mmCIF file of C-alpha atoms in Angstrom:
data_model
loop_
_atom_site.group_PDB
_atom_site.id
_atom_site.type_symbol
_atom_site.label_atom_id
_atom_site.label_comp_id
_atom_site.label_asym_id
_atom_site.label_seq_id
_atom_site.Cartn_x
_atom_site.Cartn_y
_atom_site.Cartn_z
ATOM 1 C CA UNK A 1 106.497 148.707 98.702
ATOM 2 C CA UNK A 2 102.850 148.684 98.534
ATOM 3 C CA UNK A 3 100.738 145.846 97.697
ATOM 4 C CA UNK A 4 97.263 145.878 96.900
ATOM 5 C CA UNK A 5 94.695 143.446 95.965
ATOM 6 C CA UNK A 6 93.455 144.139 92.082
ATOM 7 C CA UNK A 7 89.902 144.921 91.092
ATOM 8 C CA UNK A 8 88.145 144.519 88.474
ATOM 9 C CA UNK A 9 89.586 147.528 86.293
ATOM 10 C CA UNK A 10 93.013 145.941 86.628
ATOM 11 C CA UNK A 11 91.857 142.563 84.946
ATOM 12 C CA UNK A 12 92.856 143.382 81.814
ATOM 13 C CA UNK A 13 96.200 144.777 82.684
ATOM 14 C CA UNK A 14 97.261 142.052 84.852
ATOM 15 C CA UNK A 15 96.128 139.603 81.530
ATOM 16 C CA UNK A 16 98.671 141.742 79.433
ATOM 17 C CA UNK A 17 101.516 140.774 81.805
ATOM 18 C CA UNK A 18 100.673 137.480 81.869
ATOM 19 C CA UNK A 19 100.676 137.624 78.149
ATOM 20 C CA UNK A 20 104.207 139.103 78.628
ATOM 21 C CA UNK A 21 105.769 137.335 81.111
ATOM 22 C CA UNK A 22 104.856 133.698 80.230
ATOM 23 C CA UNK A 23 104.571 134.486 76.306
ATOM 24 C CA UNK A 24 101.638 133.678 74.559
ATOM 25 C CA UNK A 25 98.813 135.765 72.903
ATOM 26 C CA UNK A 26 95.133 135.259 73.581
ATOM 27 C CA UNK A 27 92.576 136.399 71.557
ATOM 28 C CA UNK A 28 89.457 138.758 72.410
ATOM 29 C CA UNK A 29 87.146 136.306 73.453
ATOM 30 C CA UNK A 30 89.777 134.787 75.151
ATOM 31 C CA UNK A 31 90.475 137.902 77.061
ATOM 32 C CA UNK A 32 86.761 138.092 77.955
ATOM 33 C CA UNK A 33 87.348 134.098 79.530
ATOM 34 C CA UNK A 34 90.083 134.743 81.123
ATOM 35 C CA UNK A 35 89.138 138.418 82.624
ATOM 36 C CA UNK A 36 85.504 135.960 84.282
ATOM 37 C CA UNK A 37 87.629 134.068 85.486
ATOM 38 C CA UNK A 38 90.033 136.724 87.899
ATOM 39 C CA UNK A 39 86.675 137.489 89.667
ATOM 40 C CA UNK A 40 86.962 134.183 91.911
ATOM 41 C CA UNK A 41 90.932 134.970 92.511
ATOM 42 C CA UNK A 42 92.696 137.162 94.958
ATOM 43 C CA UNK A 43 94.789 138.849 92.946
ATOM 44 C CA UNK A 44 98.094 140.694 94.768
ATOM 45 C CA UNK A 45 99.979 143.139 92.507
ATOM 46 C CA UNK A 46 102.462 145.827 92.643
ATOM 47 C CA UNK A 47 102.447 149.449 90.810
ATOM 48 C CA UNK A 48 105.485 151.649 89.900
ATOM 49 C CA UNK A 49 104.420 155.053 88.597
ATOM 50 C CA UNK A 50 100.191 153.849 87.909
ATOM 51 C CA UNK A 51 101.311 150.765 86.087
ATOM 52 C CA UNK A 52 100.945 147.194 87.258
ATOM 53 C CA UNK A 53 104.850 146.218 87.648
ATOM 54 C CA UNK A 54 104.483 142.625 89.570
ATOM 55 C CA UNK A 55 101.481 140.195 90.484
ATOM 56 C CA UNK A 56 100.619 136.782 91.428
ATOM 57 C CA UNK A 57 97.095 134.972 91.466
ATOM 58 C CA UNK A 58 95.895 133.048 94.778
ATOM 59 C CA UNK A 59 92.746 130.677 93.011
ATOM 60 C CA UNK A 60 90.710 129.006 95.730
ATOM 61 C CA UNK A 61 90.991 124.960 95.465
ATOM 62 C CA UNK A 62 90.525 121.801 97.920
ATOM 63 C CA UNK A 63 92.309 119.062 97.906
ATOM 64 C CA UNK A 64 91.794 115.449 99.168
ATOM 65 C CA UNK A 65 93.748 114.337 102.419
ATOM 66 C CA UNK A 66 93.258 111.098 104.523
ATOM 67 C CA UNK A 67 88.629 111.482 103.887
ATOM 68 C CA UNK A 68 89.216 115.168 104.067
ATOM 69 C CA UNK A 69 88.897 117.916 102.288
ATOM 70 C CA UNK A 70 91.534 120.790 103.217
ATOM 71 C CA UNK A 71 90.933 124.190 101.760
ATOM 72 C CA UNK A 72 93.713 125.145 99.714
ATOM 73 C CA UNK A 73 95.447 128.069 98.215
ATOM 74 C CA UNK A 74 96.970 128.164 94.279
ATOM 75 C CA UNK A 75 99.616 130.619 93.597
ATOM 76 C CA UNK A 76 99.581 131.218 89.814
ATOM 77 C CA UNK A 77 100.945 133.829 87.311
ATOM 78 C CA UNK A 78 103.465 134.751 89.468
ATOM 79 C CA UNK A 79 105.464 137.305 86.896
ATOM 80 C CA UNK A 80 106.984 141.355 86.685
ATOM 81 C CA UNK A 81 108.082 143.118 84.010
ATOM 82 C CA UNK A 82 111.424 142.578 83.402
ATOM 83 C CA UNK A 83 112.573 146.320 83.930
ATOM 84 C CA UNK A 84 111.002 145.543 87.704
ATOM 85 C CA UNK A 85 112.916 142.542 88.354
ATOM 86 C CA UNK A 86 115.042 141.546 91.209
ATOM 87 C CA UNK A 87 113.989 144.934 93.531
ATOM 88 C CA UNK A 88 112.364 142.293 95.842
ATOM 89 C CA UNK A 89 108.469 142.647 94.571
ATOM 90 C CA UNK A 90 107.951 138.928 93.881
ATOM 91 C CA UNK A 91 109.509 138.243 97.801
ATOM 92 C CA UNK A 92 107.024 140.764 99.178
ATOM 93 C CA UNK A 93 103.973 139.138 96.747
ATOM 94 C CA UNK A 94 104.617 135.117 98.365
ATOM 95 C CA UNK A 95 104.816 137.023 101.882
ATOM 96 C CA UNK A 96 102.022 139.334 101.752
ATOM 97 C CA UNK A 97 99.795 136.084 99.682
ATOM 98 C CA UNK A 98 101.146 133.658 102.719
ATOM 99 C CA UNK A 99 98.775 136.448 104.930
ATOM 100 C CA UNK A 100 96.131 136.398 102.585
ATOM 101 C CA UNK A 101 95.730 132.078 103.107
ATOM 102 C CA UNK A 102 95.523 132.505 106.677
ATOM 103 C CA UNK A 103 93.714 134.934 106.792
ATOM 104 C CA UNK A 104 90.970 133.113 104.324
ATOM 105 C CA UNK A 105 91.987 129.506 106.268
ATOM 106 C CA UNK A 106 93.379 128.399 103.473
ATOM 107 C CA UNK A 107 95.584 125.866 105.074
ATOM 108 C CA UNK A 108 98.124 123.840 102.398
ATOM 109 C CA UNK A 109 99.169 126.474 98.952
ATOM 110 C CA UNK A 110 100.160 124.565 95.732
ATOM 111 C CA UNK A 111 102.427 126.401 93.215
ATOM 112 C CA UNK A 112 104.384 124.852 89.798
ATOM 113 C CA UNK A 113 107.556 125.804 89.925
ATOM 114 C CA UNK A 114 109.470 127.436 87.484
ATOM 115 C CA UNK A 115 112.904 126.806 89.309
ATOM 116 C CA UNK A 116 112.509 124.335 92.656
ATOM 117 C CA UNK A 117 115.222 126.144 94.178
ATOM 118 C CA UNK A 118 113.869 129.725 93.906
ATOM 119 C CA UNK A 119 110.557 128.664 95.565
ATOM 120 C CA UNK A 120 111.815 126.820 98.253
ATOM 121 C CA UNK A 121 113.332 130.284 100.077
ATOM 122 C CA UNK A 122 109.998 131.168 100.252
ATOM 123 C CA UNK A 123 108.164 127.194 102.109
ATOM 124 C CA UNK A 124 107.341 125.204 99.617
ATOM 125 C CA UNK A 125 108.521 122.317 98.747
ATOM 126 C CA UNK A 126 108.392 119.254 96.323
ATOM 127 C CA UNK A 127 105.111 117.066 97.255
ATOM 128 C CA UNK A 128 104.773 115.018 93.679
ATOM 129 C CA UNK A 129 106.583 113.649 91.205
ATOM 130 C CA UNK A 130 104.816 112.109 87.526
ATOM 131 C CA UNK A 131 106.243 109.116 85.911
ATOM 132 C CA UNK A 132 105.997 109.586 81.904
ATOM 133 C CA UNK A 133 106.209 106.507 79.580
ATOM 134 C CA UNK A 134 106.457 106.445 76.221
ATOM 135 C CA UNK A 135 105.382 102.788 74.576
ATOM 136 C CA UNK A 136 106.374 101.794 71.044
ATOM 137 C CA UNK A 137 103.586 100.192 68.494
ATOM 138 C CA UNK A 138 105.783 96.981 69.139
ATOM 139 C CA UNK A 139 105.192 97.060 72.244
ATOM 140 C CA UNK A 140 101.257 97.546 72.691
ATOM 141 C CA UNK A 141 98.852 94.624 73.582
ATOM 142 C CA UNK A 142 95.396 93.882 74.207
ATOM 143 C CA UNK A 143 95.077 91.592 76.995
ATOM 144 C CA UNK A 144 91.307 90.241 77.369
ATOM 145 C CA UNK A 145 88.902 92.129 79.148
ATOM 146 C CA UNK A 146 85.311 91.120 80.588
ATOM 147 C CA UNK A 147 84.064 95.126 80.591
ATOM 148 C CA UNK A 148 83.104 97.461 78.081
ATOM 149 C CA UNK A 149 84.844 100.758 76.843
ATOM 150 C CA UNK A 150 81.905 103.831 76.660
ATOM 151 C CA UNK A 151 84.279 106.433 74.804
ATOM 152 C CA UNK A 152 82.752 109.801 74.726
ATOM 153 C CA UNK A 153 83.376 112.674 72.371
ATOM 154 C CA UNK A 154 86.248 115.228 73.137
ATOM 155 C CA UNK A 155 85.282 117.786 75.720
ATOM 156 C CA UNK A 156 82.272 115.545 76.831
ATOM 157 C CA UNK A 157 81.710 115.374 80.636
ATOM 158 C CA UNK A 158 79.655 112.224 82.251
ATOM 159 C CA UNK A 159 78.967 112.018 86.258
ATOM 160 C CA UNK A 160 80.340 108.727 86.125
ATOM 161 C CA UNK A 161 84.118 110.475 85.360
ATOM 162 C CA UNK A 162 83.690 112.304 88.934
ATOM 163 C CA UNK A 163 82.796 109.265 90.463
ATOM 164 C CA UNK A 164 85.616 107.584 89.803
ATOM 165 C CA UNK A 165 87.843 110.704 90.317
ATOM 166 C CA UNK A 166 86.518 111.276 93.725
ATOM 167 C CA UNK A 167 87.198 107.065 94.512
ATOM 168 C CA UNK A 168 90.808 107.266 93.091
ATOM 169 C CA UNK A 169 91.488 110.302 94.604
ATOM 170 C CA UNK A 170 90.949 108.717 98.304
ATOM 171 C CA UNK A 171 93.570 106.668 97.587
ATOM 172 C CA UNK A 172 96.467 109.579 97.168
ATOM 173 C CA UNK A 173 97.218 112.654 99.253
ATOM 174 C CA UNK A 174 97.077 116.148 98.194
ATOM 175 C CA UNK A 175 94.602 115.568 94.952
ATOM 176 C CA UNK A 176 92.628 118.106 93.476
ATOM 177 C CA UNK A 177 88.820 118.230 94.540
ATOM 178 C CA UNK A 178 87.321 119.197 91.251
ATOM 179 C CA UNK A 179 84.303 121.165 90.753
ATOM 180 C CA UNK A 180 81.831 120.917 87.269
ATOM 181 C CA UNK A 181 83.526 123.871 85.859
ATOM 182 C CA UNK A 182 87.187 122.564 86.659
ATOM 183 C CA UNK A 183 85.838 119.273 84.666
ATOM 184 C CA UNK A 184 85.170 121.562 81.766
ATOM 185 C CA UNK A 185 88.062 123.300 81.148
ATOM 186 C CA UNK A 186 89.888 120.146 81.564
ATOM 187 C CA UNK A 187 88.052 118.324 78.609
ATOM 188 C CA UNK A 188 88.419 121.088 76.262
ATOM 189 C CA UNK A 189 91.617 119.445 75.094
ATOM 190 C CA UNK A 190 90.876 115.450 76.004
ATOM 191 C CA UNK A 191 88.853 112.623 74.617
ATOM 192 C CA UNK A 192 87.408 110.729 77.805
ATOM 193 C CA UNK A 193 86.805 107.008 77.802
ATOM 194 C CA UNK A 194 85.196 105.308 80.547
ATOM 195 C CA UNK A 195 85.753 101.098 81.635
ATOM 196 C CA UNK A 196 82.493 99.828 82.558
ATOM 197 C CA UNK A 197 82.565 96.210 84.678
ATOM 198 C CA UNK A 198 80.346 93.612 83.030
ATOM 199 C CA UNK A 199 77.509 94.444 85.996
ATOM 200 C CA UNK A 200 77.639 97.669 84.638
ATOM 201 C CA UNK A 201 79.849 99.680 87.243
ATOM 202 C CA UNK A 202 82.267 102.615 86.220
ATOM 203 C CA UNK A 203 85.490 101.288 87.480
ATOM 204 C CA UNK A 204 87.832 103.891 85.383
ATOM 205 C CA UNK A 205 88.654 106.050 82.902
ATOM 206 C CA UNK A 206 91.005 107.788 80.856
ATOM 207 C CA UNK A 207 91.936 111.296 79.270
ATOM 208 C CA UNK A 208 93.460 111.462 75.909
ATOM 209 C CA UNK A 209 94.384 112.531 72.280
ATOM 210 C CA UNK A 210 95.034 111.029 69.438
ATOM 211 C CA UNK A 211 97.144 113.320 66.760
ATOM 212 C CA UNK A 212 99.998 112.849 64.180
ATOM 213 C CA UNK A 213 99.905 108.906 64.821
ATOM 214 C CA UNK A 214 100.977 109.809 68.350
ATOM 215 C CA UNK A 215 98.678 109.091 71.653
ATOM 216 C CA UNK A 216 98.549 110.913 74.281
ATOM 217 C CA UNK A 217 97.298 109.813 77.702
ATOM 218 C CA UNK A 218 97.082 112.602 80.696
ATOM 219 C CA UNK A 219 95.172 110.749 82.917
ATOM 220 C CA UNK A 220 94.993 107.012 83.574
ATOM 221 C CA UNK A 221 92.546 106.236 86.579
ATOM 222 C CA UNK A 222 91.868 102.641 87.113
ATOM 223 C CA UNK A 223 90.230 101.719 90.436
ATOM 224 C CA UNK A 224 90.470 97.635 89.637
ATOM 225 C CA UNK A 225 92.814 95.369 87.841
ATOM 226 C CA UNK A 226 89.882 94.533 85.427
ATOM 227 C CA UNK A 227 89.816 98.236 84.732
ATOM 228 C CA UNK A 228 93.515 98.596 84.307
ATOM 229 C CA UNK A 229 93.683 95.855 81.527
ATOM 230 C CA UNK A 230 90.324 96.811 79.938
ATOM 231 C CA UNK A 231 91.698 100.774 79.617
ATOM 232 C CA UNK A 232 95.070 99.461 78.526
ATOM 233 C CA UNK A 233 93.429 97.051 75.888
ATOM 234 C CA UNK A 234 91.472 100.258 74.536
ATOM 235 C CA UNK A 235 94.623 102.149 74.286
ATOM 236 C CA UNK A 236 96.075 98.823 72.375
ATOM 237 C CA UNK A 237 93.043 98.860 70.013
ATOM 238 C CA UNK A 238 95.054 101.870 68.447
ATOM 239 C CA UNK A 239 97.932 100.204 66.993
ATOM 240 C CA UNK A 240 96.985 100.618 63.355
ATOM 241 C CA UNK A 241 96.505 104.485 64.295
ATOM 242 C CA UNK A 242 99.400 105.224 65.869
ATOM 243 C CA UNK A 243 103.568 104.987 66.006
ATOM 244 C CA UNK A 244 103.733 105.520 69.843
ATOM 245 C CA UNK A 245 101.861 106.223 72.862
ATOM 246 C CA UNK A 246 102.604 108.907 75.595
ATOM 247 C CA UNK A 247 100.893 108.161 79.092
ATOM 248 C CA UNK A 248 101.274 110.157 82.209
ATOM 249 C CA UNK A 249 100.509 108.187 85.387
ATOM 250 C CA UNK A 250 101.328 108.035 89.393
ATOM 251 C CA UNK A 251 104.537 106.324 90.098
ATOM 252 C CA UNK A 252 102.606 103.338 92.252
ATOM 253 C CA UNK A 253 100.284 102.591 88.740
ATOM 254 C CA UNK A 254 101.485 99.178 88.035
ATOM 255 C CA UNK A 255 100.569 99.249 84.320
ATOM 256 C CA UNK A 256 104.513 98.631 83.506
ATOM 257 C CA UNK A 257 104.207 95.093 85.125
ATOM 258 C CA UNK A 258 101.219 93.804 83.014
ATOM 259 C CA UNK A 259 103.157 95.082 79.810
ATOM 260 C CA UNK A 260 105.046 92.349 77.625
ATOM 261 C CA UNK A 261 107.768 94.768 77.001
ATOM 262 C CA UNK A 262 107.942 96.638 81.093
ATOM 263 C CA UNK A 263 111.892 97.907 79.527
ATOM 264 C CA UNK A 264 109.850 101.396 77.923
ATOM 265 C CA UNK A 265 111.109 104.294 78.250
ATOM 266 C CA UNK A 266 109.898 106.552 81.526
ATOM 267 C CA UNK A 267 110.680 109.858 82.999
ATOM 268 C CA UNK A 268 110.137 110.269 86.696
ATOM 269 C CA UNK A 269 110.860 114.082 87.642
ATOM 270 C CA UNK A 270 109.064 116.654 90.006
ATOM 271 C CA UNK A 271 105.789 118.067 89.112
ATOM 272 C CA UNK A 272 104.091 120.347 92.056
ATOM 273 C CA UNK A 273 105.240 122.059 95.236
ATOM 274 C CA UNK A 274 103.346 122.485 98.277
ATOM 275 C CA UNK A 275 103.797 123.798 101.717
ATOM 276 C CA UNK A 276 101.649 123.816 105.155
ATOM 277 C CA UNK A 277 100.418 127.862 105.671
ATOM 278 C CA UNK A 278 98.976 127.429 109.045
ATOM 279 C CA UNK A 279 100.884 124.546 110.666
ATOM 280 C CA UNK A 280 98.772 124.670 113.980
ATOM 281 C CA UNK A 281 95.531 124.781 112.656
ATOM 282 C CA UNK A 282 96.653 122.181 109.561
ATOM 283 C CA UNK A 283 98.321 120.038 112.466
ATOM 284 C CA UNK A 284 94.951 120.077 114.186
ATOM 285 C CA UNK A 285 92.725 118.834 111.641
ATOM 286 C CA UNK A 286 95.209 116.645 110.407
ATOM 287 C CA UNK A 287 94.287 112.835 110.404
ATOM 288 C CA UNK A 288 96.698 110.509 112.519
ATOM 289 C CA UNK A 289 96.251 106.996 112.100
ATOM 290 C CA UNK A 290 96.708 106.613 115.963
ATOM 291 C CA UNK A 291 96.572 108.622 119.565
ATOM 292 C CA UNK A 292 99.526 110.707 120.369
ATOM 293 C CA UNK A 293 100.353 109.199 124.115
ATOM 294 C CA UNK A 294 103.524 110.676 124.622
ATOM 295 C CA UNK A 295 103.346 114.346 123.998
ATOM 296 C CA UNK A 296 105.641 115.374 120.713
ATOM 297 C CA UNK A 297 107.615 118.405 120.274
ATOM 298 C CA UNK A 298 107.921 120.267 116.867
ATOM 299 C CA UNK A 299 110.660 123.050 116.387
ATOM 300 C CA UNK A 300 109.508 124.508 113.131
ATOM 301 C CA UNK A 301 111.666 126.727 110.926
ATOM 302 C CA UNK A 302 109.619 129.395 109.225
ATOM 303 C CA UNK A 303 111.239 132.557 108.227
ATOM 304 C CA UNK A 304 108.771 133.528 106.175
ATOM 305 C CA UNK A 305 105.631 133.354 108.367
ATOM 306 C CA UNK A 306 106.848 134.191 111.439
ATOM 307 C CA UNK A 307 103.359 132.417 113.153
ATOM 308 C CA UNK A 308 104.644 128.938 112.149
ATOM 309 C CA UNK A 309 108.086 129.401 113.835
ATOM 310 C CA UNK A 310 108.430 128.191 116.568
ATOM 311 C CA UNK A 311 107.230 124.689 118.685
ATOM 312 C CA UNK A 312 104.398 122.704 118.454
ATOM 313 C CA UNK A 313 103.333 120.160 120.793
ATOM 314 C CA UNK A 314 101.173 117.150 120.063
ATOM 315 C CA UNK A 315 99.240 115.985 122.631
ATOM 316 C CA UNK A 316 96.226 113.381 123.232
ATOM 317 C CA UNK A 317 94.211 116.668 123.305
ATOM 318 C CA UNK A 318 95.155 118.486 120.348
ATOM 319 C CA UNK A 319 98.119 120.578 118.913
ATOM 320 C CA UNK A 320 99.325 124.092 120.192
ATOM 321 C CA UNK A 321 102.187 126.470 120.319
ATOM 322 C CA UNK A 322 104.393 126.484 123.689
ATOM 323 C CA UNK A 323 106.771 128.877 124.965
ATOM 324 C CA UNK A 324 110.020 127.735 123.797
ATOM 325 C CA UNK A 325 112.336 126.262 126.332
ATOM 326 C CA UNK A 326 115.900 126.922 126.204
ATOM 327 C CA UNK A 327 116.597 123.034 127.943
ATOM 328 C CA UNK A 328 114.361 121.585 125.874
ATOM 329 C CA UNK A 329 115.971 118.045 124.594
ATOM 330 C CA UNK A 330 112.749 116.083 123.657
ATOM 331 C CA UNK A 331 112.430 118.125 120.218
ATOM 332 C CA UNK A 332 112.447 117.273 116.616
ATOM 333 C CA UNK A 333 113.257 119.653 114.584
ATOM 334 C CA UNK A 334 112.585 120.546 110.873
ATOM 335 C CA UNK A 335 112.337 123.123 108.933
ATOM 336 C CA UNK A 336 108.462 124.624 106.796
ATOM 337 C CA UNK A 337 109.704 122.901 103.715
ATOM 338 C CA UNK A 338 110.562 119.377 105.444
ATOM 339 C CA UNK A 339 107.342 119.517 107.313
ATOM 340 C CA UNK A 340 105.435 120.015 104.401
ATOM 341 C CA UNK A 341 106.845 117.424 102.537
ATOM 342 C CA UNK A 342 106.172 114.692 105.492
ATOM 343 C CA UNK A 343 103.056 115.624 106.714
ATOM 344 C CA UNK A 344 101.706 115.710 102.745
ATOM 345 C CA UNK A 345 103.020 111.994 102.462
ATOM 346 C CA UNK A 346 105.732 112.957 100.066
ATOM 347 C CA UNK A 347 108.541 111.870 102.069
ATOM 348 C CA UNK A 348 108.657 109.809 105.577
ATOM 349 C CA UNK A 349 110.276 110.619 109.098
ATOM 350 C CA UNK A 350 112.929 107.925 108.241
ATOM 351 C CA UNK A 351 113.959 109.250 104.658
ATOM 352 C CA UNK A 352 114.324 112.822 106.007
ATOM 353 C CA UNK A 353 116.552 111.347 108.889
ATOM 354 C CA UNK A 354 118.782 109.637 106.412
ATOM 355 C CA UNK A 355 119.395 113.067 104.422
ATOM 356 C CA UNK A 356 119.885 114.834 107.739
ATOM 357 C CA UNK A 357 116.294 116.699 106.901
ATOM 358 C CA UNK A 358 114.873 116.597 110.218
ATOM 359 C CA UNK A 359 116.994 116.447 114.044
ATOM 360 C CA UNK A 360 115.736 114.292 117.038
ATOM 361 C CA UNK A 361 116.176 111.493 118.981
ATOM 362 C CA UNK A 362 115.510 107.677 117.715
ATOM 363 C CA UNK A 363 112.543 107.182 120.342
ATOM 364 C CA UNK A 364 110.853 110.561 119.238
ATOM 365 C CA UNK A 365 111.391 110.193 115.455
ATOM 366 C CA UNK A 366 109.527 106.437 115.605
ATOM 367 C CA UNK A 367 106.548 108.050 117.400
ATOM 368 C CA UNK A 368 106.326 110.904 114.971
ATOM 369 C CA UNK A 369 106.901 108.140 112.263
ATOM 370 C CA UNK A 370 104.366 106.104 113.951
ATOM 371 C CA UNK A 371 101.066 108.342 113.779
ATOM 372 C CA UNK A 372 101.491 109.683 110.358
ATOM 373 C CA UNK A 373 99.495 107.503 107.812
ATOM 374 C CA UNK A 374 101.473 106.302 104.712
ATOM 375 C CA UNK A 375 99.723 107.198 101.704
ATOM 376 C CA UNK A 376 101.717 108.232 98.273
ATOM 377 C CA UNK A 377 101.062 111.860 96.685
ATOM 378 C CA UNK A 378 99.611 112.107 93.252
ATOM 379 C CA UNK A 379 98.519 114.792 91.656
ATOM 380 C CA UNK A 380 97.887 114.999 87.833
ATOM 381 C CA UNK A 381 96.324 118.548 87.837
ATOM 382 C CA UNK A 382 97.826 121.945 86.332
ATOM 383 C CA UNK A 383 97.046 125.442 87.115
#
């Protein structure tokens, strides 16, 4: 099977299975968008007799972890022709792409999954989950708020909206770091409207749309109380507009608890899936909250990148792979996926233990548990 890395002739082609695969049409100019954009991706794809068969898209992204920003990999567009289907092509596209992060020091990849289960063979796992509400008329309010709402027209960008992305996002693990032209294509399709404090400080903002007497809310980003009730007021200023109101938020947003009516109906379900591509170098940036003084053993299960499986020591010093050692009874072990998930903040040492996720003993486990800050994953992005 050989894979290659597409140029710029195969742009359009790999658009067309796109098309194909994930069924939608775009139009010239679209085409034209869409082509500009391949030129920042590494595109992997597969050919069977001169024509493109199988491809997936790796787009360069950061995202925020504990003050940091880790370089990270997006797997996109991951599709074949049907008549190329299960002959192994997509298995030998997340390998050979898995090279391609390491390679570039790419060292977390985010991918949406179109089955959980199919993805996980291959590392990743589930990092975030999105809590949807959907809020009657009946139920809206408009508690009273000192600030003032600046709403701006659809597609508008202000500096103020990044600087109270950037502060919110400091507060989750795993967010997106977004650039200017991210910001762009994000606002194509949402109304922003910023909460102003009565000093005159941006303190939050939201995304939205207001069609067929429904509202829409894809991003709600308060970074004080006085925000929260001043953004949900605005949306409650809408009640002669609209029959109900749809609002996507993190599942630690406490909006429900301010409401008069909290008994709305929500959907909690998994959104994105990540997984670590270079667990030594991603262990030795990573941020503990305190000093490792009792070294820490790591057997890691990676099939699929055979330079993450194996055992990792933390030390006071730093992180590195060690011989492994058949007597070795001081080890925790876990597999790519289960690391992922904990070191990401998804899940902690002690709700892996519970399901059986990870193996060690009590002593080792509460150190591990010990270093690893808590902070909750959030991450409202798509890609």
């Amino acid at each position: 099977m050989n894979i290659v890395k597409l140029s710029s002739e195969n742009y359009e082609e790999a658009a067309h299975l796109s098309m194909y695969a994930f069924q939608y049409e775009l139009s010239a100019e679209e085409l034209e968008k869409q082509k500009k954009k391949m030129e920042t991706q590494h595109i992997l794809g597969i050919f069977e007799e001169g024509k493109l068969a199988s491809k997936l898209h790796i787009l360069p992204f950061e995202v925020y972890q504990h003050g940091k920003r880790i370089p990270m990999g997006g797997i996109a567009s991951v599709s074949s022709y049907p008549e190329y289907r299960r002959k192994g092509h997509i298995r030998g596209l997340m390998t050979t792409a898995l090279e391609v992060m390491k390679e570039k020091g790419q060292l977390l990849s985010y991918l949406h999954p179109f089955s959980i289960d199919f993805y996980r063979k291959f590392g990743w796992e589930i990092f975030s989950d999105t809590r949807n509400m959907t809020i009657l008329r009946a139920d809206l309010s408009i508690p009273e708020s000192e600030g003032k709402i600046v709403r701006l027209h659809k597609g508008a960008h202000h500096p103020d909206l990044q600087i109270i992305y950037e502060t919110y996002a400091q507060a989750y693990s795993g967010m997106l770091v977004r650039e200017q032209t991210w910001w762009r294509d994000r606002l194509q399709s949402w109304t922003p409207a910023i909460y102003y404090s009565p000093n005159g400080k941006p303190e939050g903002y939201l995304l939205y749309s207001v069609k067929e007497s429904k509202m829409k809310v894809a991003e709600f980003m308060p970074l004080s109380h006085e925000a929260r009730k001043g953004l949900w007021a605005f949306i409650g200023q809408h009640d002669s507009m609209v029959e109900k109101v749809e609002i996507s938020t993190s599942l630690s947003e406490p909006l429900p608890y301010i409401m008069k009516n909290p008994r709305v109906q929500m959907e909690v379900f998994p959104y994105f899936m990540a997984r670590i591509v270079d667990v030594e170098q991603y262990l030795q940036q990573f941020a503990w909250s305190a000093n490792v003084h009792t070294p820490i053993k790591l057997r890691v299960k990676d099939p699929v990148a055979p330079w993450n499986h194996g055992i990792f020591e933390l030390t006071e010093d730093g992180v590195r792979k060690v011989v492994a050692d058949s007597n070795e009874e001081k080890v925790i072990e876990l597999t790519i996926n289960q690391l992922s998930a904990l070191m990401l903040g998804y899940k902690t040492v002690k709700e892996l233990a519970e399901v059986e996720a990870i193996q060690g003993n009590q002593a080792e486990l509460a150190q591990l548990e010990s270093i690893i800050p808590n902070q909750s994953t959030y991450f409202p992005d798509f890609f």
